[in-house]
């Protein structure tokens, strides 16, 4: 059997988007499931739209997710290189000459203004705009004289009449398009650079690509590509067009959508774990058999089955992402989560007088509940404030006449401690229960409010340990 080879072929016109990352992921899972190769190729022929650093950023973010290409511009296989389309212009040129020589393509000298006017006429007449083939039958002499006069030209494919382009899509099943609906489209632009639909065929063929998973926006490009395969007498790869990712309002994820972070780098910056993102994205439009939702990379590679790719749009469920990410955070060793969270804390708070042990203890308190690294900053304000600000309810609560005694007893117990550990503090709470005869809410709540200023918070003994002996005693003395 032929070795499976798939590719992810972004245009370096932007950073890695969730949709692109999912395309890359499904290609990768499919390749690895079949012991195949995952190729990263750059489709940079739309030169005005390319951005500085686009390629590096795509690659970096993919690798952060754990989607490591077997071949790429920076890790080429000499058999298939180069991997950037703009470095492959000679290859396309040779193929274009062949198409021209065999009557499959022709030079078109129509100006953009002429084409625009024609387009308007057709639209006004209620027709689907299509090139009128004005240059299709120019004689070789006419072509030569226009060229000699320096007239710019594009190269168009001569779309065959009455042809049907059909294929079995891995996701959608049988798909067919008729050639009569397709105008003679441009293979090579006036600047000599091929269009996407043309270059992609030559690249997929010459890089031995066997399967293509891509977004459904490319479905209508497929007949154009099949046409070129047929002209060259090449077998086309097997296609699978994946459905859209939609937001919670069932609208296509768009780059302007503010309710969802669109770029992988944003998740990295907020302290999501790459393995959790990998897991979450695998479930965006694909589902395994059974109920399991948490999978390692290797498990996903093992169970990936393209037949289970969804035929309907997949919803980007933020709460699910948070749930998955929290599951991964909980499983990771504390030191790793400290490493994840510390830079976020350092950005918001002054940590210069905090020991590493204190920071570790702080993060440990939130380890199990944390959804993503940066969230730590929304939770820990109380440990960085000098003054407590009690709300009305807390003030009201503290008016109970039994409270001063309870707090006095607790303060004395704390004062006796030589080691200010969580367990010792817990023991002081227990001893206070006995001695002050306070229990339940009347024991915990006054201690919590007096030391932390809030009525609900993380584990009480841990909180007091983080506040520190001196500050805790000082706060308790106020009652
Ligand atoms: N460069 C195309 C894109 O970014 C790739 C399309 C394809 O996979 O054929 O959408």
Coordinates of C-alpha atoms and ligand atoms in Angstrom, one line a residue:
X1 CA 0.0 0.0 0.0
X2 CA 1.1 3.5 -0.8
X3 CA 2.4 5.5 2.2
X4 CA -0.1 8.0 3.6
X5 CA 1.0 11.6 3.1
X6 CA -1.0 14.6 4.1
X7 CA -0.3 18.2 4.4
X8 CA -1.3 21.4 6.1
X9 CA -0.8 24.2 3.7
X10 CA -1.5 27.6 5.3
X11 CA -1.0 30.9 3.5
X12 CA 1.3 33.0 5.7
X13 CA -1.3 35.8 5.8
X14 CA -2.0 35.5 9.5
X15 CA -1.3 33.6 12.7
X16 CA -2.5 30.1 13.5
X17 CA -6.3 30.3 13.8
X18 CA -8.4 27.8 15.6
X19 CA -9.9 26.6 12.3
X20 CA -6.4 26.2 10.8
X21 CA -5.1 24.4 13.8
X22 CA -8.0 21.9 13.7
X23 CA -7.4 21.3 10.0
X24 CA -3.7 20.6 10.8
X25 CA -4.7 18.4 13.7
X26 CA -7.0 16.1 11.7
X27 CA -4.5 15.8 9.0
X28 CA -1.9 15.0 11.6
X29 CA -4.0 12.4 13.4
X30 CA -4.9 10.7 10.2
X31 CA -1.3 10.5 9.1
X32 CA 0.0 9.2 12.4
X33 CA -2.9 6.7 12.6
X34 CA -1.7 5.2 9.3
X35 CA 2.0 5.6 10.1
X36 CA 2.2 8.3 7.4
X37 CA 3.8 11.7 6.9
X38 CA 2.5 15.0 7.9
X39 CA 3.8 17.8 5.6
X40 CA 3.8 21.5 6.3
X41 CA 3.8 23.6 3.1
X42 CA 3.5 27.3 2.7
X43 CA 1.1 28.7 0.1
X44 CA 2.4 32.2 -0.3
X45 CA 1.4 33.1 -3.8
X46 CA -0.9 35.8 -2.7
X47 CA 2.1 38.0 -2.1
X48 CA 0.2 41.2 -1.0
X49 CA -1.5 39.4 1.8
X50 CA 1.5 37.7 3.3
X51 CA 2.5 39.0 6.7
X52 CA 6.0 39.3 8.2
X53 CA 6.7 36.3 10.4
X54 CA 3.4 34.6 9.3
X55 CA 5.2 31.3 8.5
X56 CA 7.3 31.1 11.6
X57 CA 4.3 31.9 13.8
X58 CA 2.2 29.2 12.1
X59 CA 4.9 26.7 12.7
X60 CA 5.7 27.7 16.2
X61 CA 2.1 27.5 17.3
X62 CA 1.6 24.1 15.7
X63 CA 4.6 22.8 17.4
X64 CA 3.4 24.3 20.7
X65 CA 0.3 22.2 20.3
X66 CA 2.4 19.1 19.7
X67 CA 1.6 18.9 16.0
X68 CA 5.1 18.4 14.7
X69 CA 5.5 18.2 10.9
X70 CA 7.7 15.5 9.4
X71 CA 8.6 17.8 6.6
X72 CA 8.5 21.6 6.4
X73 CA 10.5 24.5 4.9
X74 CA 12.8 24.3 7.9
X75 CA 13.0 20.5 7.8
X76 CA 12.8 19.6 4.1
X77 CA 13.0 16.2 2.5
X78 CA 15.2 16.9 -0.6
X79 CA 12.9 14.6 -2.6
X80 CA 10.1 17.1 -2.3
X81 CA 11.6 20.5 -1.5
X82 CA 11.1 23.4 -1.7
X83 CA 8.1 23.7 0.5
X84 CA 7.3 27.4 -0.2
X85 CA 5.3 28.0 -3.3
X86 CA 7.2 31.1 -4.2
X87 CA 10.3 29.0 -4.4
X88 CA 8.6 26.6 -6.8
X89 CA 7.8 29.0 -9.6
X90 CA 10.1 27.1 -12.1
X91 CA 8.2 23.9 -11.5
X92 CA 4.9 25.6 -12.2
X93 CA 6.3 27.4 -15.3
X94 CA 7.3 24.1 -16.9
X95 CA 3.8 22.6 -16.3
X96 CA 2.2 25.8 -17.6
X97 CA 4.1 25.5 -20.8
X98 CA 3.0 22.0 -21.2
X99 CA -0.7 23.0 -20.8
X100 CA -0.2 25.8 -23.3
X101 CA 1.5 23.5 -25.8
X102 CA -1.3 20.9 -25.5
X103 CA -4.1 23.4 -25.9
X104 CA -5.4 23.1 -22.3
X105 CA -4.6 26.7 -21.5
X106 CA -4.3 30.1 -23.3
X107 CA -3.0 33.6 -22.8
X108 CA -5.6 36.2 -22.0
X109 CA -4.9 39.8 -22.7
X110 CA -8.2 41.3 -21.4
X111 CA -7.5 44.2 -19.1
X112 CA -9.0 44.3 -15.6
X113 CA -11.3 47.1 -16.8
X114 CA -12.6 45.0 -19.6
X115 CA -13.2 42.1 -17.3
X116 CA -15.0 44.3 -14.8
X117 CA -17.3 45.8 -17.5
X118 CA -18.2 42.3 -18.7
X119 CA -18.8 41.2 -15.2
X120 CA -21.2 44.1 -14.6
X121 CA -23.1 43.4 -17.9
X122 CA -23.5 39.7 -17.0
X123 CA -24.7 40.5 -13.5
X124 CA -27.1 43.1 -14.7
X125 CA -28.6 40.5 -17.1
X126 CA -29.0 38.1 -14.2
X127 CA -26.3 35.8 -15.4
X128 CA -23.7 34.1 -13.3
X129 CA -20.5 36.0 -14.2
X130 CA -18.1 33.9 -16.3
X131 CA -15.2 34.8 -18.6
X132 CA -16.4 35.3 -22.1
X133 CA -13.5 33.5 -23.8
X134 CA -12.6 36.5 -25.9
X135 CA -8.9 35.5 -26.0
X136 CA -9.5 31.8 -26.3
X137 CA -9.3 31.7 -30.1
X138 CA -6.6 34.2 -30.7
X139 CA -4.3 33.0 -33.5
X140 CA -0.7 32.3 -32.7
X141 CA 0.2 35.5 -34.7
X142 CA -2.2 37.6 -32.7
X143 CA -0.8 36.3 -29.4
X144 CA 2.8 36.9 -30.6
X145 CA 2.0 40.5 -31.7
X146 CA 0.3 41.4 -28.4
X147 CA 3.2 39.9 -26.5
X148 CA 5.7 41.8 -28.6
X149 CA 3.8 44.9 -27.8
X150 CA 4.4 44.2 -24.1
X151 CA 0.7 43.7 -23.3
X152 CA 0.3 42.0 -19.9
X153 CA -1.5 38.7 -19.9
X154 CA -2.8 36.0 -17.6
X155 CA -3.0 32.4 -18.5
X156 CA -6.4 30.8 -18.3
X157 CA -7.4 27.1 -18.4
X158 CA -9.8 26.1 -21.2
X159 CA -12.5 24.5 -19.2
X160 CA -13.7 21.4 -21.1
X161 CA -17.4 21.3 -22.2
X162 CA -19.8 18.9 -20.7
X163 CA -17.5 17.4 -18.2
X164 CA -18.6 16.1 -14.8
X165 CA -16.1 16.2 -11.9
X166 CA -17.1 13.7 -9.3
X167 CA -15.4 12.4 -6.2
X168 CA -16.0 10.5 -3.1
X169 CA -15.5 12.9 -0.2
X170 CA -14.3 11.2 3.0
X171 CA -16.9 13.3 5.0
X172 CA -19.6 14.2 2.5
X173 CA -19.8 11.1 0.3
X174 CA -20.4 11.5 -3.4
X175 CA -20.0 15.0 -4.7
X176 CA -20.3 16.2 -8.3
X177 CA -19.9 19.4 -10.3
X178 CA -20.5 20.2 -13.9
X179 CA -17.9 22.0 -16.0
X180 CA -20.5 24.2 -17.7
X181 CA -20.8 26.1 -14.4
X182 CA -17.1 27.0 -14.4
X183 CA -15.7 29.8 -16.4
X184 CA -12.1 29.7 -17.8
X185 CA -10.3 30.6 -14.7
X186 CA -6.9 32.1 -14.2
X187 CA -3.9 29.7 -13.7
X188 CA -1.2 32.2 -13.8
X189 CA -1.7 35.9 -12.9
X190 CA -0.2 38.8 -14.9
X191 CA 2.7 38.9 -12.5
X192 CA 3.7 35.4 -13.5
X193 CA 2.6 33.9 -10.2
X194 CA 0.2 30.9 -10.2
X195 CA -3.2 31.0 -8.4
X196 CA -3.9 28.8 -5.4
X197 CA -6.1 26.4 -7.3
X198 CA -3.4 25.7 -9.9
X199 CA -0.3 25.6 -7.7
X200 CA -2.0 23.3 -5.1
X201 CA -2.5 20.6 -7.7
X202 CA 1.1 20.6 -8.9
X203 CA 2.3 20.6 -5.3
X204 CA 0.0 17.9 -4.0
X205 CA 0.9 15.7 -6.9
X206 CA 4.6 16.2 -6.8
X207 CA 4.8 15.9 -3.0
X208 CA 2.9 12.5 -3.3
X209 CA 0.0 13.7 -1.1
X210 CA -2.5 10.9 -0.8
X211 CA -5.3 12.5 1.3
X212 CA -6.4 16.1 1.9
X213 CA -8.5 17.2 4.8
X214 CA -9.5 20.8 4.5
X215 CA -12.2 23.3 5.3
X216 CA -15.5 23.1 3.5
X217 CA -14.8 26.6 2.0
X218 CA -12.6 24.7 -0.4
X219 CA -15.3 22.3 -1.7
X220 CA -16.1 24.5 -4.6
X221 CA -12.4 24.7 -5.5
X222 CA -12.2 20.9 -5.9
X223 CA -13.7 20.6 -9.4
X224 CA -11.2 23.2 -10.6
X225 CA -8.4 21.2 -9.1
X226 CA -9.8 17.9 -10.5
X227 CA -9.8 19.4 -13.9
X228 CA -6.1 20.1 -13.8
X229 CA -5.4 16.6 -12.5
X230 CA -7.2 15.2 -15.4
X231 CA -5.4 17.3 -18.0
X232 CA -2.1 16.1 -16.6
X233 CA -3.3 12.5 -16.4
X234 CA -2.6 12.4 -12.7
X235 CA -4.6 10.7 -9.9
X236 CA -6.1 13.1 -7.5
X237 CA -5.7 12.6 -3.7
X238 CA -8.7 11.6 -1.7
X239 CA -10.5 14.7 -0.3
X240 CA -12.4 15.3 2.9
X241 CA -14.1 18.6 3.5
X242 CA -14.6 19.4 7.1
X243 CA -17.6 21.3 8.3
X244 CA -17.5 24.8 9.8
X245 CA -16.7 25.6 13.4
X246 CA -19.5 27.8 14.8
X247 CA -19.8 29.9 17.9
X248 CA -22.5 29.5 20.6
X249 CA -24.9 31.5 18.4
X250 CA -24.4 29.0 15.6
X251 CA -22.5 31.6 13.6
X252 CA -19.3 30.8 11.7
X253 CA -16.2 31.6 13.8
X254 CA -15.0 34.8 12.3
X255 CA -11.7 36.6 13.0
X256 CA -13.7 39.5 14.3
X257 CA -15.7 37.5 16.8
X258 CA -15.0 38.9 20.2
X259 CA -16.7 36.2 22.2
X260 CA -14.1 33.6 21.4
X261 CA -10.4 33.9 21.3
X262 CA -9.5 33.1 17.7
X263 CA -5.8 32.4 17.7
X264 CA -3.8 29.6 19.3
X265 CA -1.3 32.1 20.6
X266 CA -4.0 33.7 22.7
X267 CA -4.6 30.5 24.5
X268 CA -0.9 30.0 25.0
X269 CA -0.8 33.6 26.4
X270 CA -3.6 32.9 28.8
X271 CA -2.0 29.8 30.2
X272 CA -3.9 27.0 28.6
X273 CA -2.1 23.7 28.3
X274 CA -1.1 22.6 24.8
X275 CA -2.2 19.0 25.5
X276 CA -5.6 20.1 26.7
X277 CA -6.0 22.2 23.5
X278 CA -4.9 19.3 21.4
X279 CA -7.5 17.1 23.1
X280 CA -10.3 19.7 22.9
X281 CA -9.7 20.5 19.2
X282 CA -9.8 16.8 18.3
X283 CA -13.4 16.8 19.5
X284 CA -14.3 19.8 17.4
X285 CA -16.0 18.0 14.6
X286 CA -14.9 14.5 15.4
X287 CA -16.0 12.1 18.1
X288 CA -14.7 8.7 19.2
X289 CA -16.9 5.7 19.9
X290 CA -18.1 5.7 23.5
X291 CA -18.2 8.4 26.2
X292 CA -14.5 9.0 26.9
X293 CA -13.5 12.7 26.4
X294 CA -10.1 12.9 27.8
X295 CA -7.4 11.4 25.6
X296 CA -3.6 11.6 25.4
X297 CA -2.0 12.3 22.0
X298 CA -1.2 8.6 21.5
X299 CA -4.7 7.5 22.4
X300 CA -6.1 10.0 19.9
X301 CA -3.8 8.8 17.2
X302 CA -4.8 5.2 17.9
X303 CA -8.6 5.8 17.9
X304 CA -8.8 8.4 15.1
X305 CA -11.1 7.3 12.5
X306 CA -12.0 9.6 9.6
X307 CA -15.4 8.0 9.2
X308 CA -16.4 9.6 12.5
X309 CA -15.7 13.2 11.3
X310 CA -18.9 15.1 11.7
X311 CA -21.2 16.1 8.8
X312 CA -22.7 19.0 10.7
X313 CA -21.1 22.2 12.0
X314 CA -19.2 21.8 15.3
X315 CA -19.8 24.2 18.1
X316 CA -16.9 25.8 19.8
X317 CA -18.0 25.3 23.4
X318 CA -15.9 27.5 25.7
X319 CA -17.2 25.9 28.9
X320 CA -16.1 22.5 27.6
X321 CA -12.6 23.9 26.8
X322 CA -12.4 25.2 30.3
X323 CA -13.5 21.9 31.7
X324 CA -10.9 20.0 29.6
X325 CA -8.2 22.4 30.5
X326 CA -9.0 22.1 34.2
X327 CA -8.9 18.3 34.0
X328 CA -5.4 18.6 32.6
X329 CA -4.2 21.2 35.1
X330 CA -5.5 19.0 38.0
X331 CA -3.5 16.0 36.7
X332 CA -0.2 17.9 36.4
X333 CA 2.3 18.0 39.2
X334 CA 2.2 21.2 41.3
X335 CA 5.6 22.3 40.3
X336 CA 4.5 22.5 36.7
X337 CA 1.4 24.5 37.5
X338 CA 3.6 26.9 39.6
X339 CA 5.8 27.4 36.5
X340 CA 2.7 28.1 34.5
X341 CA 1.1 30.5 36.9
X342 CA 4.1 32.4 38.4
X343 CA 4.7 34.7 35.4
X344 CA 1.0 35.8 35.5
X345 CA 1.3 36.6 39.2
X346 CA 4.6 38.4 38.7
X347 CA 2.9 40.6 36.1
X348 CA 0.1 41.7 38.4
X349 CA 1.7 41.6 41.9
X350 CA 4.9 42.6 43.5
X351 CA 6.4 39.2 44.5
X352 CA 9.8 40.6 45.6
X353 CA 9.1 39.9 49.3
X354 CA 7.4 36.5 48.7
X355 CA 9.4 33.3 49.0
X356 CA 9.2 30.6 46.4
X357 CA 7.6 28.4 49.1
X358 CA 4.9 30.9 49.7
X359 CA 4.1 31.2 46.0
X360 CA 4.0 27.5 45.7
X361 CA 1.6 27.2 48.7
X362 CA -0.6 30.0 47.2
X363 CA -0.9 28.2 43.9
X364 CA -1.4 24.8 45.6
X365 CA -4.6 26.2 47.2
X366 CA -6.1 26.8 43.7
X367 CA -4.5 23.9 41.8
X368 CA -7.6 21.8 41.6
X369 CA -10.0 24.6 40.6
X370 CA -7.9 26.5 38.1
X371 CA -9.3 26.6 34.6
X372 CA -6.2 28.3 33.0
X373 CA -3.0 29.8 34.2
X374 CA -3.9 33.5 34.0
X375 CA -7.1 32.9 36.0
X376 CA -4.9 32.7 39.1
X377 CA -4.8 36.5 39.1
X378 CA -8.6 36.7 39.4
X379 CA -8.5 34.6 42.5
X380 CA -5.7 35.7 44.8
X381 CA -6.3 39.4 45.4
X382 CA -7.1 38.8 49.1
X383 CA -3.5 37.6 49.7
X384 CA -2.0 40.8 48.4
X385 CA -4.1 43.4 50.1
X386 CA -2.9 45.2 53.2
X387 CA -6.4 46.4 54.3
X388 CA -9.5 44.3 54.6
X389 CA -12.7 45.7 53.2
X390 CA -15.7 43.9 54.7
X391 CA -19.0 44.0 52.9
X392 CA -22.3 44.8 54.7
X393 CA -23.2 41.2 55.2
X394 CA -19.9 40.4 56.8
X395 CA -20.1 43.5 59.1
X396 CA -23.5 42.4 60.2
X397 CA -22.4 38.9 60.8
X398 CA -19.5 40.0 63.0
X399 CA -21.9 41.8 65.4
X400 CA -22.8 38.5 67.1
X401 CA -21.8 38.7 70.8
X402 CA -20.1 35.3 71.0
X403 CA -17.5 36.3 68.3
X404 CA -15.0 38.3 70.3
X405 CA -14.4 35.4 72.6
X406 CA -14.0 32.9 69.8
X407 CA -11.5 35.1 68.1
X408 CA -9.6 35.8 71.3
X409 CA -9.2 32.1 71.9
X410 CA -8.2 31.4 68.4
X411 CA -5.6 34.2 68.5
X412 CA -4.1 32.8 71.6
X413 CA -3.8 29.4 70.0
X414 CA -2.0 30.9 67.0
X415 CA 0.4 32.8 69.2
X416 CA 1.5 29.6 70.7
X417 CA 2.5 28.1 67.4
X418 CA 6.1 27.8 66.6
X419 CA 5.5 26.3 63.1
X420 CA 2.9 28.1 61.2
X421 CA 1.8 25.2 59.0
X422 CA -1.6 24.3 57.6
X423 CA -2.0 21.3 59.9
X424 CA -1.1 23.3 63.0
X425 CA -3.5 26.0 62.1
X426 CA -6.2 23.5 61.6
X427 CA -5.4 22.1 65.0
X428 CA -5.9 25.6 66.5
X429 CA -9.3 25.8 64.9
X430 CA -10.2 22.5 66.4
X431 CA -9.0 23.6 69.8
X432 CA -10.9 26.8 69.6
X433 CA -14.1 24.8 68.9
X434 CA -13.7 23.0 72.2
X435 CA -12.5 25.9 74.3
X436 CA -14.8 28.7 73.0
X437 CA -17.7 26.3 72.5
X438 CA -18.2 27.6 69.0
X439 CA -19.1 25.3 66.2
X440 CA -20.0 25.1 62.5
X441 CA -20.7 28.5 61.0
X442 CA -20.1 30.3 64.3
X443 CA -16.6 28.9 64.4
X444 CA -15.4 29.2 60.8
X445 CA -17.1 32.3 59.6
X446 CA -15.8 34.7 62.2
X447 CA -12.3 33.4 61.8
X448 CA -12.5 33.6 58.1
X449 CA -14.0 37.1 58.0
X450 CA -11.5 38.4 60.7
X451 CA -8.4 37.1 58.9
X452 CA -9.4 37.3 55.2
X453 CA -12.2 39.8 55.1
X454 CA -14.5 37.6 53.0
X455 CA -17.2 35.2 53.8
X456 CA -16.3 32.5 51.3
X457 CA -12.9 31.5 50.0
X458 CA -10.4 28.7 49.7
X459 CA -9.5 26.3 52.5
X460 CA -9.4 28.3 55.8
X461 CA -6.2 26.9 57.4
X462 CA -4.3 27.3 54.1
X463 CA -5.5 30.9 53.7
X464 CA -4.4 31.8 57.2
X465 CA -1.0 30.2 56.6
X466 CA -0.6 32.3 53.4
X467 CA -1.6 35.5 55.3
X468 CA 1.1 34.8 57.8
X469 CA 1.2 34.6 61.5
X470 CA 1.9 38.2 62.2
X471 CA -0.8 39.7 60.0
X472 CA -3.3 37.1 61.1
X473 CA -2.8 37.9 64.8
X474 CA -2.9 41.6 64.1
X475 CA -6.2 41.2 62.3
X476 CA -7.7 39.0 65.1
X477 CA -6.6 41.6 67.7
X478 CA -9.1 44.1 66.3
X479 CA -12.0 42.3 67.7
Ligands
LIG1 N1 -3.7 27.6 1.5 C1 -5.0 27.1 1.6 C2 -5.7 27.8 2.8 O1 -5.0 28.4 3.6 C3 -5.0 25.6 1.7 C4 -6.1 25.0 1.0 C5 -6.0 23.5 0.9 O2 -5.8 22.9 1.9 O3 -6.0 23.1 -0.3 O4 -6.9 27.7 3.0

